PDB file of C-alpha atoms in Angstrom:
ATOM      1  CA  MET A 131       2.667 -36.507  75.890  1.00 69.00           C
ATOM      2  CA  LEU A 132       0.705 -34.071  78.019  1.00 73.00           C
ATOM      3  CA  MET A 133      -3.061 -34.250  77.775  1.00 75.00           C
ATOM      4  CA  PRO A 134      -5.904 -34.010  80.257  1.00 75.00           C
ATOM      5  CA  LYS A 135      -7.559 -37.164  81.569  1.00 80.00           C
ATOM      6  CA  ARG A 136     -10.935 -35.916  80.402  1.00 82.00           C
ATOM      7  CA  VAL A 137     -12.445 -32.766  78.939  1.00 77.00           C
ATOM      8  CA  LYS A 138     -15.819 -31.265  79.694  1.00 83.00           C
ATOM      9  CA  TYR A 139     -16.773 -30.656  76.075  1.00 79.00           C
ATOM     10  CA  ARG A 140     -15.757 -32.649  73.022  1.00 76.00           C
ATOM     11  CA  LYS A 141     -15.191 -29.566  70.861  1.00 76.00           C
ATOM     12  CA  LEU A 142     -13.794 -26.392  72.418  1.00 74.00           C
ATOM     13  CA  GLN A 143     -13.667 -22.915  70.904  1.00 76.00           C
ATOM     14  CA  LYS A 144     -10.331 -21.218  70.300  1.00 75.00           C
ATOM     15  CA  GLY A 145     -11.176 -18.031  72.191  1.00 75.00           C
ATOM     16  CA  ARG A 146      -9.209 -14.780  72.316  1.00 79.00           C
ATOM     17  CA  MET A 147      -5.942 -14.104  74.112  1.00 78.00           C
ATOM     18  CA  GLY A 148      -6.479 -10.522  75.247  1.00 81.00           C
ATOM     19  CA  GLY A 149      -5.624  -9.182  78.676  1.00 85.00           C
ATOM     20  CA  LYS A 150      -3.232 -10.203  81.405  1.00 88.00           C
ATOM     21  CA  ALA A 151      -3.258 -13.377  83.464  1.00 85.00           C
ATOM     22  CA  THR A 152      -4.981 -13.208  86.836  1.00 81.00           C
ATOM     23  CA  LYS A 153      -4.882 -16.892  87.745  1.00 80.00           C
ATOM     24  CA  GLY A 154      -1.502 -18.566  87.823  1.00 79.00           C
ATOM     25  CA  SER A 155       0.411 -15.298  87.882  1.00 83.00           C
ATOM     26  CA  SER A 156       2.198 -15.880  91.183  1.00 82.00           C
ATOM     27  CA  ILE A 157       4.713 -18.495  92.269  1.00 84.00           C
ATOM     28  CA  SER A 158       2.974 -20.995  94.518  1.00 81.00           C
ATOM     29  CA  PHE A 159       5.050 -24.203  94.536  1.00 78.00           C
ATOM     30  CA  GLY A 160       8.675 -23.124  94.248  1.00 81.00           C
ATOM     31  CA  ASP A 161      11.303 -20.490  94.902  1.00 86.00           C
ATOM     32  CA  PHE A 162      11.891 -19.349  91.299  1.00 89.00           C
ATOM     33  CA  GLY A 163       9.553 -19.088  88.310  1.00 88.00           C
ATOM     34  CA  LEU A 164       9.491 -18.465  84.564  1.00 87.00           C
ATOM     35  CA  GLN A 165       6.851 -15.902  83.599  1.00 87.00           C
ATOM     36  CA  ALA A 166       5.423 -15.186  80.142  1.00 87.00           C
ATOM     37  CA  ALA A 167       5.764 -11.667  78.743  1.00 87.00           C
ATOM     38  CA  GLU A 168       3.416 -12.124  75.744  1.00 87.00           C
ATOM     39  CA  CYS A 169       0.341 -14.155  74.957  1.00 86.00           C
ATOM     40  CA  GLY A 170       0.335 -17.235  72.767  1.00 84.00           C
ATOM     41  CA  TRP A 171      -0.047 -20.978  72.611  1.00 83.00           C
ATOM     42  CA  ILE A 172       2.522 -23.470  73.860  1.00 83.00           C
ATOM     43  CA  THR A 173       2.108 -26.966  72.477  1.00 82.00           C
ATOM     44  CA  ALA A 174       2.356 -30.081  74.621  1.00 81.00           C
ATOM     45  CA  ARG A 175       5.593 -31.002  72.832  1.00 84.00           C
ATOM     46  CA  GLN A 176       7.157 -27.638  73.721  1.00 86.00           C
ATOM     47  CA  ILE A 177       6.148 -27.987  77.380  1.00 83.00           C
ATOM     48  CA  GLU A 178       7.610 -31.486  77.555  1.00 83.00           C
ATOM     49  CA  ALA A 179      10.832 -30.460  75.763  1.00 86.00           C
ATOM     50  CA  ALA A 180      11.379 -27.584  78.192  1.00 86.00           C
ATOM     51  CA  ARG A 181      10.700 -29.854  81.182  1.00 84.00           C
ATOM     52  CA  ILE A 182      13.223 -32.420  79.929  1.00 86.00           C
ATOM     53  CA  ALA A 183      15.841 -29.702  79.309  1.00 87.00           C
ATOM     54  CA  MET A 184      15.437 -28.344  82.844  1.00 87.00           C
ATOM     55  CA  THR A 185      15.590 -31.852  84.331  1.00 85.00           C
ATOM     56  CA  ARG A 186      18.810 -32.688  82.492  1.00 87.00           C
ATOM     57  CA  LEU A 187      20.465 -29.456  83.580  1.00 87.00           C
ATOM     58  CA  CYS A 188      19.556 -30.022  87.233  1.00 84.00           C
ATOM     59  CA  GLN A 189      20.842 -33.592  87.039  1.00 81.00           C
ATOM     60  CA  ALA A 190      24.113 -32.311  85.585  1.00 82.00           C
ATOM     61  CA  TRP A 191      24.423 -29.916  88.549  1.00 75.00           C
ATOM     62  CA  ARG A 192      23.388 -32.770  90.910  1.00 75.00           C
ATOM     63  CA  GLN A 193      20.400 -30.846  92.233  1.00 71.00           C
ATOM     64  CA  ARG A 194      16.802 -31.982  92.551  1.00 66.00           C
ATOM     65  CA  TYR A 195      13.914 -29.703  91.697  1.00 62.00           C
ATOM     66  CA  GLY A 196      10.127 -29.526  91.486  1.00 58.00           C
ATOM     67  CA  SER A 197       8.211 -27.898  88.652  1.00 57.00           C
ATOM     68  CA  GLY A 198       4.666 -26.771  87.896  1.00 52.00           C
ATOM     69  CA  CYS A 199       2.842 -26.533  84.582  1.00 53.00           C
ATOM     70  CA  SER A 200      -0.090 -24.788  82.876  1.00 50.00           C
ATOM     71  CA  HIS A 201      -3.548 -25.997  81.971  1.00 51.00           C
ATOM     72  CA  ILE A 202      -3.708 -27.900  78.670  1.00 55.00           C
ATOM     73  CA  ASN A 203      -6.516 -27.517  76.095  1.00 59.00           C
ATOM     74  CA  HIS A 204      -6.922 -29.181  72.728  1.00 56.00           C
ATOM     75  CA  ILE A 205      -6.957 -27.355  69.410  1.00 64.00           C
ATOM     76  CA  ARG A 206      -8.715 -28.532  66.266  1.00 61.00           C
ATOM     77  CA  LYS A 207      -7.569 -28.135  62.687  1.00 65.00           C
ATOM     78  CA  LYS A 208      -8.942 -29.193  59.336  1.00 66.00           C
ATOM     79  CA  PRO A 209      -6.765 -31.098  56.885  1.00 69.00           C
ATOM     80  CA  ALA A 210      -4.906 -29.178  54.187  1.00 74.00           C
ATOM     81  CA  GLU A 211      -6.707 -28.427  50.915  1.00 75.00           C
ATOM     82  CA  THR A 212     -10.194 -29.016  52.328  1.00 75.00           C
ATOM     83  CA  ARG A 213     -13.240 -27.059  51.195  1.00 81.00           C
ATOM     84  CA  MET A 214     -15.209 -24.877  53.585  1.00 81.00           C
ATOM     85  CA  GLY A 215     -18.007 -26.377  55.649  1.00 80.00           C
ATOM     86  CA  LYS A 216     -18.366 -30.010  56.698  1.00 78.00           C
ATOM     87  CA  GLY A 217     -17.859 -29.347  60.399  1.00 77.00           C
ATOM     88  CA  LYS A 218     -15.112 -28.268  62.712  1.00 75.00           C
ATOM     89  CA  GLY A 219     -12.381 -30.768  61.993  1.00 74.00           C
ATOM     90  CA  ALA A 220     -10.461 -33.395  63.911  1.00 74.00           C
ATOM     91  CA  PRO A 221      -8.336 -32.607  67.002  1.00 71.00           C
ATOM     92  CA  GLU A 222      -4.872 -31.530  65.915  1.00 74.00           C
ATOM     93  CA  GLY A 223      -3.014 -31.401  69.203  1.00 77.00           C
ATOM     94  CA  TRP A 224      -2.927 -30.063  72.740  1.00 79.00           C
ATOM     95  CA  VAL A 225      -1.906 -26.517  73.641  1.00 80.00           C
ATOM     96  CA  ALA A 226      -1.683 -24.357  76.766  1.00 79.00           C
ATOM     97  CA  VAL A 227      -3.077 -20.840  76.416  1.00 81.00           C
ATOM     98  CA  VAL A 228      -0.502 -18.460  77.870  1.00 84.00           C
ATOM     99  CA  LYS A 229      -1.290 -14.862  78.803  1.00 86.00           C
ATOM    100  CA  PRO A 230       1.201 -12.190  79.861  1.00 90.00           C
ATOM    101  CA  GLY A 231       2.116 -12.635  83.508  1.00 87.00           C
ATOM    102  CA  SER A 232       1.305 -16.343  83.792  1.00 85.00           C
ATOM    103  CA  VAL A 233       3.949 -18.511  85.438  1.00 85.00           C
ATOM    104  CA  LEU A 234       4.927 -21.389  83.146  1.00 84.00           C
ATOM    105  CA  TYR A 235       7.508 -23.270  85.207  1.00 85.00           C
ATOM    106  CA  GLU A 236       8.561 -23.179  88.846  1.00 85.00           C
ATOM    107  CA  MET A 237      11.644 -24.533  90.596  1.00 86.00           C
ATOM    108  CA  GLU A 238      12.590 -25.152  94.179  1.00 83.00           C
ATOM    109  CA  GLY A 239      15.595 -26.645  95.913  1.00 83.00           C
ATOM    110  CA  VAL A 240      18.157 -25.225  93.473  1.00 86.00           C
ATOM    111  CA  THR A 241      20.559 -22.298  93.538  1.00 87.00           C
ATOM    112  CA  ILE A 242      19.799 -19.107  91.646  1.00 89.00           C
ATOM    113  CA  GLU A 243      22.522 -19.778  89.035  1.00 90.00           C
ATOM    114  CA  VAL A 244      21.077 -23.192  88.191  1.00 88.00           C
ATOM    115  CA  ALA A 245      17.534 -21.778  88.079  1.00 88.00           C
ATOM    116  CA  LYS A 246      18.532 -18.977  85.676  1.00 90.00           C
ATOM    117  CA  GLU A 247      20.328 -21.374  83.348  1.00 90.00           C
ATOM    118  CA  ALA A 248      17.443 -23.879  83.454  1.00 89.00           C
ATOM    119  CA  PHE A 249      14.865 -21.187  82.686  1.00 89.00           C
ATOM    120  CA  ARG A 250      17.041 -19.866  79.858  1.00 90.00           C
ATOM    121  CA  LEU A 251      17.063 -23.356  78.357  1.00 88.00           C
ATOM    122  CA  ALA A 252      13.306 -23.735  78.880  1.00 86.00           C
ATOM    123  CA  ALA A 253      12.607 -20.344  77.292  1.00 86.00           C
ATOM    124  CA  THR A 254      14.593 -21.117  74.152  1.00 84.00           C
ATOM    125  CA  THR A 255      13.105 -24.605  73.951  1.00 76.00           C
ATOM    126  CA  SER A 256       9.452 -23.856  74.523  1.00 62.00           C
ATOM    127  CA  TYR A 257       8.620 -20.275  73.668  1.00 56.00           C
ATOM    128  CA  ARG A 258       9.617 -17.801  70.967  1.00 55.00           C
ATOM    129  CA  SER A 259       8.848 -14.500  72.691  1.00 46.00           C
ATOM    130  CA  PRO A 260      10.682 -12.799  75.559  1.00 47.00           C
ATOM    131  CA  LEU A 261      10.094 -14.202  79.026  1.00 50.00           C
ATOM    132  CA  ASN A 262      10.691 -12.803  82.500  1.00 49.00           C
ATOM    133  CA  PHE A 263      12.940 -14.716  84.886  1.00 46.00           C
TER     134      PHE A 263
END
């Protein structure tokens, strides 16, 4: 599962997801990229599922590829049916904050047909809103 090696602070704030992405909005490692059209959170499980789907498709087409990924932060959640107060709650999981325009996945060394199909699989696997190919 994806998670950072260490975090600067033990408890992070959720923050707001307004505005467009300035960092990570251009393709830097590959030839093709999958770009987010809306803001939201992508869980570590969704990122890993999309990566596995793209890997399997490229192996089926006998093509190797390289991919990039987003920064991962942890999100906290209190247990169900808990009264207010008593602190912030235990860590629930790890999420990547995605803003419009941020590149989620990149590919290189594949043809455009394989890249489109792989990104279509990754988009349906990892994210519920429309994405730009």
